[in-house]
Amino acid sequence: MSDVVVVGAGPAGSATALLLARAGIDVTIVERAQFPRRKVCGEYLNGGAVDALDRLGVLDAVRGRAHALRGVRLVPEGAPPVVLPFPRPALACAREGLDALLLDAALAAGATLERARVDDLIRDGARCVGVRVRTDDGTLADRHARVVVGADGSGSVVARKLGLTARSKRGRYAVGGHYRGFGTLDGCVEMYVGGGAYFAINPLDAERANVMVVVPKERLARWSADVDAGMGGAAAALGRGARSFAEASRVGARVSVGPLAHAVRAPVAPGAVLVGDAAGFLDPFTGQGVFLALIGAERAAAAILAAFETPMRASQAYAGYARWRTADLAWRRRLCRSVALLIDVSPLARRAASRLARFPGAGTTLLEALAGAIPPERAFRLDVLGRLLA
Ligand SMILES: Cc1cc2nc3c(=O)[nH]c(=O)nc-3n(C[C@H](O)[C@H](O)[C@H](O)COP(=O)(O)OP(=O)(O)OC[C@H]3O[C@@H](n4cnc5c(N)ncnc54)[C@H](O)[C@@H]3O)c2cc1C
């Protein structure tokens, strides 16, 4: 029996395991994939994620695999682009490397890894007391723990088996991969938006970029015959030819995922804690996912340590985590919905871009709220979102 079983070795799971193992807790990570593995992601790390990696003590190692970013270039359909400089250092880092590095750090701190898929939870009455794992050869085995951490991403099995998964709005679908040949990449993430879709180019180095096209499901279905041609068409339509797929070539596999939606009714249950995407997923347009996974891991690990130290106060520790996660995510979800108006309503995107050019401070505040430098609710001030959208 372990003190803690962590399901999933993405940023949320590995960071939670790392912090617990460093505090002397016996942690087992159960991960179904063989690492290094691809994760469908824009691979942008905002300033808050960079700070969290620093607090975890892995930032220098991450920098060795990452590319520095200087800002975001927003290109609304049919209007001139506007560049918003990042107020704090941000990075681009391929997830194969980032996730493997975080997992290695957790193992070096003393966590154990079991490669298996979690199929079910073990219960004692209403309490979760472990997980049932299935190995590649189909063998089933039980792993008991004082606490199970569900860090198994959007569509979390742990959340579903706990009965915590909530209905969520139908999400868009993402298709992408790594490409070369986009011409000069100048350290800006490029976001082309309009007509319910967006297309992001994130430079992983001077030549190679992560490219993600996020579209409604109907459009993806129409592309089934030739997805690369569909992506190219969507990119050309949104970018007005600013970036073309004509000269670009894919490096490695194309990846896709959807629908981009997952919500939970609560991030804790007796014997279990959800972190990262498992505790609620936000539309990736605003690039907060890895940041939220890492700060969620910090908060969840602190709650578990407090509960182990003073068992009489365990329920307060978990309730504190749940309150923070629910409130922070609610503000961030509202913020995402407001920013999503730019994707869905092209005239709004054009107006917002021209206002951002006139009032760059509004853009800076918005980026700071997204990256956790200031509370997310500050973005709702009249001189920020009000100025951009009203
Ligand atoms: C299209 C797209 C673009 C994005 N772009 C960005 C971006 O640019 N910047 C950003 O910050 N965020 C972005 N995100 C969000 C970001 O990818 C996630 O928020 C982040 O990966 C969450 O980390 P996590 O550890 O919670 O989950 P994950 O990274 O999903 O890790 C979950 C892990 O659990 C494992 N697992 C799942 N089920 C089981 C099981 N039953 N048993 C055992 N193991 C299991 C999986 O194999 C995986 O390794 C994007 C997401 C998408 C979909």
PDB file of C-alpha atoms in Angstrom, residues 12 26 39 103 138 165 173 191 200 205 216 221 223 239 253 262 290 299 315 346 359:
ATOM      1  CA  ALA A  12      -0.349  17.854 -12.878  1.00  0.00           C
ATOM      2  CA  ASP A  26       5.419   7.218  -0.431  1.00  0.00           C
ATOM      3  CA  LYS A  39       0.338  15.224 -25.889  1.00  0.00           C
ATOM      4  CA  LEU A 103       8.304  12.668 -14.555  1.00  0.00           C
ATOM      5  CA  GLY A 138      -4.492  -7.656 -19.513  1.00  0.00           C
ATOM      6  CA  THR A 165     -18.076  14.472 -14.110  1.00  0.00           C
ATOM      7  CA  TYR A 173     -11.895  19.860 -32.041  1.00  0.00           C
ATOM      8  CA  MET A 191      -3.132  33.441 -33.289  1.00  0.00           C
ATOM      9  CA  ALA A 200      -2.100  28.970 -33.713  1.00  0.00           C
ATOM     10  CA  ASP A 205      12.788  27.047 -32.408  1.00  0.00           C
ATOM     11  CA  PRO A 216     -16.178  23.076 -34.771  1.00  0.00           C
ATOM     12  CA  ALA A 221     -15.881  15.932 -40.427  1.00  0.00           C
ATOM     13  CA  TRP A 223     -11.941  17.377 -43.799  1.00  0.00           C
ATOM     14  CA  GLY A 239      -4.720  34.302 -42.004  1.00  0.00           C
ATOM     15  CA  ALA A 253       2.630  12.511 -36.782  1.00  0.00           C
ATOM     16  CA  HIS A 262     -14.567  18.466 -19.471  1.00  0.00           C
ATOM     17  CA  VAL A 290      -0.057  23.759 -18.003  1.00  0.00           C
ATOM     18  CA  ARG A 299      -2.242  23.372  -3.860  1.00  0.00           C
ATOM     19  CA  SER A 315     -11.526  17.523   5.701  1.00  0.00           C
ATOM     20  CA  SER A 346     -15.190  38.309 -36.283  1.00  0.00           C
ATOM     21  CA  PHE A 359      -4.624  50.703 -25.321  1.00  0.00           C
TER      22      PHE A 359
END
